[in-house]
Amino acid sequence: MTRHFLRDDSITPAEQAEILDLAAQLKADRWSQKPLEGPQTVAVIFDKSSTRTRVSFAVGIADLGGSPLIISTANSQLGGKETPADTARVLERQVAAIVWRTYAQAGLEEMAEGTRVPVINALSDDFHPCQLLADLLTIREHKGELKGLTLSFFGDGRSNMGHSYALAGAMAGMHVRIASPEAYAPREDVVADAARIAAQTGGSVTLLADPREAAAGADVVVTDTWVSMGKEEEKLARLRDLGAYKVTGETMSLADPAAIFIHCLPADRGYEVDADVIDGPQSVIWDEAENRLHAQKALLVWLLKQQ
């Protein structure tokens, strides 16, 4: 059966650890595996603009011996005359895997259903699982074992990053705190899924309205942009609603003295995070950005081995 990576819990906790181990190996020996040698082609489809996702997948596919085929939906039939399922049936005859950065999670689910090659969610409105693999790799590099660490996410808990931190953090056995106003809390079904996973791994997911309580003693402090692509009209309301959840020097002072700060980027400096935090000594955002490459290479290698 073809394996896909559509959300963070498309894999098991043990498989997550296996992929992270492989990512560390590939980071240490970048050109050691060539499963796409030939070269085989991987379709990388973009509904949204991108820097890190586009570069890391294109470079990673080339590192693995393959050829990245970058497709903009604005210049293809996908989303217009052709359904995701039909597009997948065309692509699977010619490519080794499909990567899609899109809006609706339902489109990814449709594309993957019955498709013979792996489909990877490179970002949707609901989840950003590739980013979480990179983030967990980064945290592990700086903090050692993931299990038992406290990770505090500040801002829009209903965002794709809020959902992915709940799921992926629980899978890693971490104690995830989501600090947000009640109206921005993660979806109940995602929290329930994360809680079920946490019961197996020893982790936890806690929703908090008080940002100071969320910051207290945290090992990892995380935020994300408050204004996602396609939602720019919400900026003024979000600045009003989420202002108390900005990550500042005070936030970091409440965390563990050895805490690290991560942000998936791009950052809206001065809004969700102060510049002195993002540029400060506890910030590991550039390691995190690089680790998109290594984590996604490991994911591709792992998925292709499941075929």
CSV table of C-alpha atoms in Angstrom, one decimal:
chain,number,residue,atom,x,y,z
A,1,MET,CA,0.0,0.0,0.0
A,2,THR,CA,1.3,3.4,-0.9
A,3,ARG,CA,2.2,5.6,2.1
A,4,HIS,CA,1.4,9.3,2.0
A,5,PHE,CA,2.3,12.2,4.4
A,6,LEU,CA,-0.8,14.4,4.5
A,7,ARG,CA,-0.7,15.4,8.2
A,8,ASP,CA,1.7,14.8,11.1
A,9,ASP,CA,-0.1,11.6,12.3
A,10,SER,CA,0.1,10.0,8.9
A,11,ILE,CA,3.0,8.2,10.4
A,12,THR,CA,3.4,6.6,13.8
A,13,PRO,CA,5.6,7.9,16.7
A,14,ALA,CA,8.2,5.2,16.0
A,15,GLU,CA,8.2,6.1,12.3
A,16,GLN,CA,8.6,9.8,13.2
A,17,ALA,CA,11.7,9.0,15.2
A,18,GLU,CA,13.0,6.8,12.3
A,19,ILE,CA,12.6,9.7,9.9
A,20,LEU,CA,14.4,12.1,12.3
A,21,ASP,CA,17.2,9.7,12.7
A,22,LEU,CA,17.6,9.4,8.9
A,23,ALA,CA,17.5,13.2,8.6
A,24,ALA,CA,20.4,13.5,11.0
A,25,GLN,CA,22.3,10.9,9.0
A,26,LEU,CA,21.6,12.7,5.7
A,27,LYS,CA,22.7,16.0,7.3
A,28,ALA,CA,26.0,14.5,8.3
A,29,ASP,CA,26.5,12.8,4.9
A,30,ARG,CA,24.4,14.8,2.5
A,31,TRP,CA,24.9,12.8,-0.7
A,32,SER,CA,24.9,9.3,0.8
A,33,GLN,CA,21.6,8.2,-0.6
A,34,LYS,CA,20.4,8.4,-4.2
A,35,PRO,CA,16.9,6.7,-4.4
A,36,LEU,CA,15.9,9.0,-7.2
A,37,GLU,CA,19.0,8.3,-9.4
A,38,GLY,CA,18.2,8.0,-13.1
A,39,PRO,CA,17.1,10.8,-12.6
A,40,GLN,CA,13.5,10.2,-11.5
A,41,THR,CA,11.2,13.2,-11.4
A,42,VAL,CA,9.3,14.5,-8.4
A,43,ALA,CA,6.4,16.9,-9.1
A,44,VAL,CA,6.4,19.9,-6.7
A,45,ILE,CA,3.1,21.8,-7.0
A,46,PHE,CA,2.5,25.3,-5.7
A,47,ASP,CA,-0.8,27.0,-5.1
A,48,LYS,CA,1.0,29.5,-2.8
A,49,SER,CA,4.2,31.5,-3.0
A,50,SER,CA,7.2,30.0,-1.3
A,51,THR,CA,10.8,30.4,-0.5
A,52,ARG,CA,11.9,27.7,2.0
A,53,THR,CA,9.6,25.0,0.7
A,54,ARG,CA,10.5,25.6,-2.9
A,55,VAL,CA,14.2,25.7,-2.4
A,56,SER,CA,14.4,22.8,0.1
A,57,PHE,CA,12.4,20.4,-2.0
A,58,ALA,CA,14.2,21.4,-5.2
A,59,VAL,CA,17.6,21.1,-3.7
A,60,GLY,CA,16.7,17.9,-1.7
A,61,ILE,CA,15.3,16.1,-4.8
A,62,ALA,CA,18.5,17.0,-6.7
A,63,ASP,CA,20.6,15.8,-3.8
A,64,LEU,CA,18.8,12.4,-3.9
A,65,GLY,CA,19.7,12.0,-7.6
A,66,GLY,CA,16.3,13.2,-8.9
A,67,SER,CA,14.9,16.0,-11.0
A,68,PRO,CA,12.4,18.4,-9.4
A,69,LEU,CA,9.5,19.5,-11.7
A,70,ILE,CA,8.1,22.7,-10.2
A,71,ILE,CA,4.5,23.3,-11.2
A,72,SER,CA,2.4,26.4,-10.6
A,73,THR,CA,-1.3,25.7,-10.5
A,74,ALA,CA,-1.8,29.1,-12.2
A,75,ASN,CA,-0.1,27.5,-15.2
A,76,SER,CA,-1.7,24.1,-15.0
A,77,GLN,CA,-5.1,22.5,-15.2
A,78,LEU,CA,-5.2,21.6,-11.5
A,79,GLY,CA,-7.9,23.5,-9.7
A,80,GLY,CA,-9.4,24.6,-13.0
A,81,LYS,CA,-10.6,22.1,-15.5
A,82,GLU,CA,-9.1,19.1,-13.7
A,83,THR,CA,-9.7,17.5,-10.3
A,84,PRO,CA,-6.8,16.6,-7.9
A,85,ALA,CA,-7.6,12.9,-8.4
A,86,ASP,CA,-7.4,13.2,-12.2
A,87,THR,CA,-4.2,15.2,-12.0
A,88,ALA,CA,-2.7,12.5,-9.7
A,89,ARG,CA,-3.6,9.8,-12.2
A,90,VAL,CA,-1.7,11.7,-14.9
A,91,LEU,CA,1.3,12.5,-12.8
A,92,GLU,CA,1.7,9.0,-11.2
A,93,ARG,CA,2.5,7.6,-14.7
A,94,GLN,CA,5.6,9.9,-14.9
A,95,VAL,CA,6.8,10.9,-11.5
A,96,ALA,CA,8.1,9.1,-8.4
A,97,ALA,CA,6.3,11.3,-5.9
A,98,ILE,CA,4.0,14.4,-5.7
A,99,VAL,CA,4.5,17.3,-3.3
A,100,TRP,CA,1.7,19.9,-3.1
A,101,ARG,CA,1.6,23.2,-1.2
A,102,THR,CA,-2.1,24.2,-1.3
A,103,TYR,CA,-5.1,25.6,0.6
A,104,ALA,CA,-7.7,22.9,1.3
A,105,GLN,CA,-6.7,19.7,3.1
A,106,ALA,CA,-9.5,18.0,1.2
A,107,GLY,CA,-7.6,18.4,-2.1
A,108,LEU,CA,-4.6,16.6,-0.7
A,109,GLU,CA,-6.8,13.8,0.6
A,110,GLU,CA,-8.5,13.5,-2.8
A,111,MET,CA,-5.2,13.5,-4.6
A,112,ALA,CA,-3.8,10.7,-2.4
A,113,GLU,CA,-6.8,8.4,-2.5
A,114,GLY,CA,-5.9,5.6,-4.9
A,115,THR,CA,-2.7,7.2,-6.1
A,116,ARG,CA,0.2,4.9,-6.7
A,117,VAL,CA,3.0,7.3,-5.7
A,118,PRO,CA,3.5,9.1,-2.4
A,119,VAL,CA,1.7,12.4,-1.9
A,120,ILE,CA,3.3,14.9,0.5
A,121,ASN,CA,1.6,17.8,2.1
A,122,ALA,CA,4.1,20.7,1.7
A,123,LEU,CA,1.5,23.0,3.5
A,124,SER,CA,-2.2,23.2,3.7
A,125,ASP,CA,-4.6,25.5,5.6
A,126,ASP,CA,-4.9,22.8,8.3
A,127,PHE,CA,-1.4,21.3,8.7
A,128,HIS,CA,2.3,21.9,7.9
A,129,PRO,CA,3.8,18.5,8.7
A,130,CYS,CA,7.1,18.9,6.8
A,131,GLN,CA,7.9,22.0,8.8
A,132,LEU,CA,7.4,20.0,12.0
A,133,LEU,CA,9.9,17.4,11.0
A,134,ALA,CA,12.4,20.2,10.5
A,135,ASP,CA,11.5,21.8,13.8
A,136,LEU,CA,11.8,18.5,15.7
A,137,LEU,CA,15.1,17.8,14.1
A,138,THR,CA,16.3,21.3,15.2
A,139,ILE,CA,15.0,20.9,18.7
A,140,ARG,CA,16.7,17.5,19.0
A,141,GLU,CA,20.0,19.0,17.8
A,142,HIS,CA,20.0,21.7,20.4
A,143,LYS,CA,18.2,20.0,23.3
A,144,GLY,CA,18.9,16.3,22.9
A,145,GLU,CA,16.0,13.9,23.4
A,146,LEU,CA,12.6,15.3,22.5
A,147,LYS,CA,10.6,13.2,25.0
A,148,GLY,CA,9.7,15.2,28.1
A,149,LEU,CA,10.5,18.7,26.8
A,150,THR,CA,8.0,21.5,27.2
A,151,LEU,CA,7.2,23.4,24.0
A,152,SER,CA,5.1,26.5,24.1
A,153,PHE,CA,3.4,27.9,21.0
A,154,PHE,CA,2.1,31.4,21.1
A,155,GLY,CA,-0.5,33.0,18.8
A,156,ASP,CA,-3.1,31.4,16.5
A,157,GLY,CA,-3.6,27.9,17.8
A,158,ARG,CA,-6.1,27.2,15.0
A,159,SER,CA,-3.5,27.7,12.4
A,160,ASN,CA,-1.8,24.9,10.4
A,161,MET,CA,1.3,25.4,12.7
A,162,GLY,CA,-0.8,25.2,15.9
A,163,HIS,CA,-2.4,22.0,14.7
A,164,SER,CA,0.8,20.4,13.6
A,165,TYR,CA,2.6,21.3,16.8
A,166,ALA,CA,-0.2,19.6,18.8
A,167,LEU,CA,0.0,16.4,16.8
A,168,ALA,CA,3.8,16.2,16.1
A,169,GLY,CA,4.8,17.3,19.6
A,170,ALA,CA,2.5,14.7,21.2
A,171,MET,CA,4.0,12.0,18.9
A,172,ALA,CA,7.4,12.9,20.1
A,173,GLY,CA,6.4,12.7,23.8
A,174,MET,CA,6.6,16.4,24.4
A,175,HIS,CA,4.4,18.6,26.6
A,176,VAL,CA,2.9,21.0,24.2
A,177,ARG,CA,1.3,24.2,25.4
A,178,ILE,CA,-0.8,26.2,23.0
A,179,ALA,CA,-1.3,29.8,24.2
A,180,SER,CA,-4.0,31.6,22.4
A,181,PRO,CA,-7.4,33.4,22.9
A,182,GLU,CA,-10.3,31.0,23.1
A,183,ALA,CA,-11.5,32.0,19.7
A,184,TYR,CA,-8.1,31.0,18.2
A,185,ALA,CA,-7.8,27.6,20.0
A,186,PRO,CA,-7.0,24.6,17.9
A,187,ARG,CA,-9.8,22.5,16.4
A,188,GLU,CA,-11.4,20.2,18.9
A,189,ASP,CA,-10.9,17.1,16.7
A,190,VAL,CA,-7.2,17.9,16.3
A,191,VAL,CA,-6.8,18.3,20.1
A,192,ALA,CA,-8.6,15.0,20.6
A,193,ASP,CA,-6.3,13.2,18.2
A,194,ALA,CA,-3.2,14.7,19.8
A,195,ALA,CA,-4.5,13.7,23.3
A,196,ARG,CA,-4.9,10.1,22.1
A,197,ILE,CA,-1.4,10.1,20.8
A,198,ALA,CA,0.0,11.7,23.9
A,199,ALA,CA,-1.6,9.0,26.1
A,200,GLN,CA,0.6,6.5,24.3
A,201,THR,CA,3.8,8.5,24.2
A,202,GLY,CA,3.8,10.2,27.6
A,203,GLY,CA,3.3,13.6,26.2
A,204,SER,CA,0.5,16.1,26.7
A,205,VAL,CA,-1.3,19.0,25.0
A,206,THR,CA,-2.6,21.9,27.1
A,207,LEU,CA,-4.6,24.9,25.9
A,208,LEU,CA,-3.9,28.1,27.8
A,209,ALA,CA,-5.2,31.6,27.6
A,210,ASP,CA,-2.5,33.2,29.8
A,211,PRO,CA,0.7,33.7,27.8
A,212,ARG,CA,2.8,34.1,31.0
A,213,GLU,CA,1.6,30.7,32.3
A,214,ALA,CA,2.5,29.2,28.9
A,215,ALA,CA,6.0,30.6,28.9
A,216,ALA,CA,6.9,29.6,32.5
A,217,GLY,CA,9.8,27.1,32.4
A,218,ALA,CA,9.4,26.3,28.7
A,219,ASP,CA,12.3,24.5,26.9
A,220,VAL,CA,11.2,25.7,23.5
A,221,VAL,CA,9.3,28.9,22.6
A,222,VAL,CA,7.5,29.0,19.3
A,223,THR,CA,5.4,31.4,17.3
A,224,ASP,CA,4.3,31.8,13.7
A,225,THR,CA,3.0,34.7,11.6
A,226,TRP,CA,-0.4,35.9,12.7
A,227,VAL,CA,-1.5,36.6,9.1
A,228,SER,CA,-1.5,33.6,6.8
A,229,MET,CA,-1.3,33.8,3.0
A,230,GLY,CA,-4.7,34.6,1.6
A,231,LYS,CA,-5.9,36.1,4.9
A,232,GLU,CA,-4.3,39.5,4.7
A,233,GLU,CA,-7.6,41.3,5.2
A,234,GLU,CA,-7.7,39.9,8.8
A,235,LYS,CA,-4.4,41.7,9.9
A,236,LEU,CA,-5.9,44.5,12.0
A,237,ALA,CA,-8.3,42.1,13.8
A,238,ARG,CA,-5.5,39.7,14.5
A,239,LEU,CA,-3.1,42.4,15.8
A,240,ARG,CA,-5.9,43.4,18.2
A,241,ASP,CA,-6.8,39.8,19.3
A,242,LEU,CA,-3.3,38.3,19.5
A,243,GLY,CA,-1.2,41.3,20.7
A,244,ALA,CA,-0.8,39.8,24.2
A,245,TYR,CA,0.8,36.7,22.7
A,246,LYS,CA,3.7,38.4,21.0
A,247,VAL,CA,7.0,36.7,21.9
A,248,THR,CA,9.2,39.3,23.6
A,249,GLY,CA,12.3,39.4,25.8
A,250,GLU,CA,10.0,39.1,28.8
A,251,THR,CA,8.5,35.9,27.3
A,252,MET,CA,12.0,34.4,27.0
A,253,SER,CA,12.9,35.5,30.5
A,254,LEU,CA,10.0,33.5,31.8
A,255,ALA,CA,11.1,30.3,29.9
A,256,ASP,CA,13.9,28.1,31.0
A,257,PRO,CA,17.2,29.9,30.9
A,258,ALA,CA,18.4,27.4,28.3
A,259,ALA,CA,15.3,27.7,26.2
A,260,ILE,CA,15.5,28.0,22.4
A,261,PHE,CA,13.3,30.1,20.1
A,262,ILE,CA,12.0,28.8,16.8
A,263,HIS,CA,9.9,30.3,14.0
A,264,CYS,CA,9.1,28.6,10.7
A,265,LEU,CA,9.5,32.0,8.8
A,266,PRO,CA,8.8,34.3,7.2
A,267,ALA,CA,8.6,36.4,10.3
A,268,ASP,CA,6.6,39.7,10.6
A,269,ARG,CA,9.2,41.4,12.9
A,270,GLY,CA,7.6,43.5,15.6
A,271,TYR,CA,4.3,41.8,15.3
A,272,GLU,CA,4.3,38.1,16.5
A,273,VAL,CA,7.9,38.4,17.7
A,274,ASP,CA,10.3,41.2,18.6
A,275,ALA,CA,13.4,41.6,16.5
A,276,ASP,CA,15.7,41.2,19.5
A,277,VAL,CA,14.3,37.7,20.1
A,278,ILE,CA,14.5,36.5,16.5
A,279,ASP,CA,18.1,37.8,16.2
A,280,GLY,CA,19.0,36.9,19.8
A,281,PRO,CA,21.3,34.2,21.2
A,282,GLN,CA,18.4,31.8,21.9
A,283,SER,CA,17.1,31.9,18.4
A,284,VAL,CA,17.9,28.9,16.2
A,285,ILE,CA,15.8,29.9,13.2
A,286,TRP,CA,18.5,29.6,10.6
A,287,ASP,CA,19.3,26.0,11.7
A,288,GLU,CA,15.6,25.4,11.5
A,289,ALA,CA,15.3,26.8,8.0
A,290,GLU,CA,18.3,24.6,6.8
A,291,ASN,CA,16.7,21.5,8.4
A,292,ARG,CA,13.8,21.7,6.0
A,293,LEU,CA,16.2,20.3,3.4
A,294,HIS,CA,17.5,17.4,5.6
A,295,ALA,CA,14.1,16.5,7.0
A,296,GLN,CA,12.3,16.4,3.7
A,297,LYS,CA,15.1,14.4,2.1
A,298,ALA,CA,14.7,11.9,4.9
A,299,LEU,CA,10.9,11.8,4.4
A,300,LEU,CA,11.3,11.2,0.6
A,301,VAL,CA,13.8,8.4,1.2
A,302,TRP,CA,11.6,6.8,3.8
A,303,LEU,CA,8.4,7.0,1.7
A,304,LEU,CA,10.0,5.6,-1.4
A,305,LYS,CA,11.3,2.7,0.6
A,306,GLN,CA,7.7,1.9,1.6
A,307,GLN,CA,6.7,1.4,-2.0
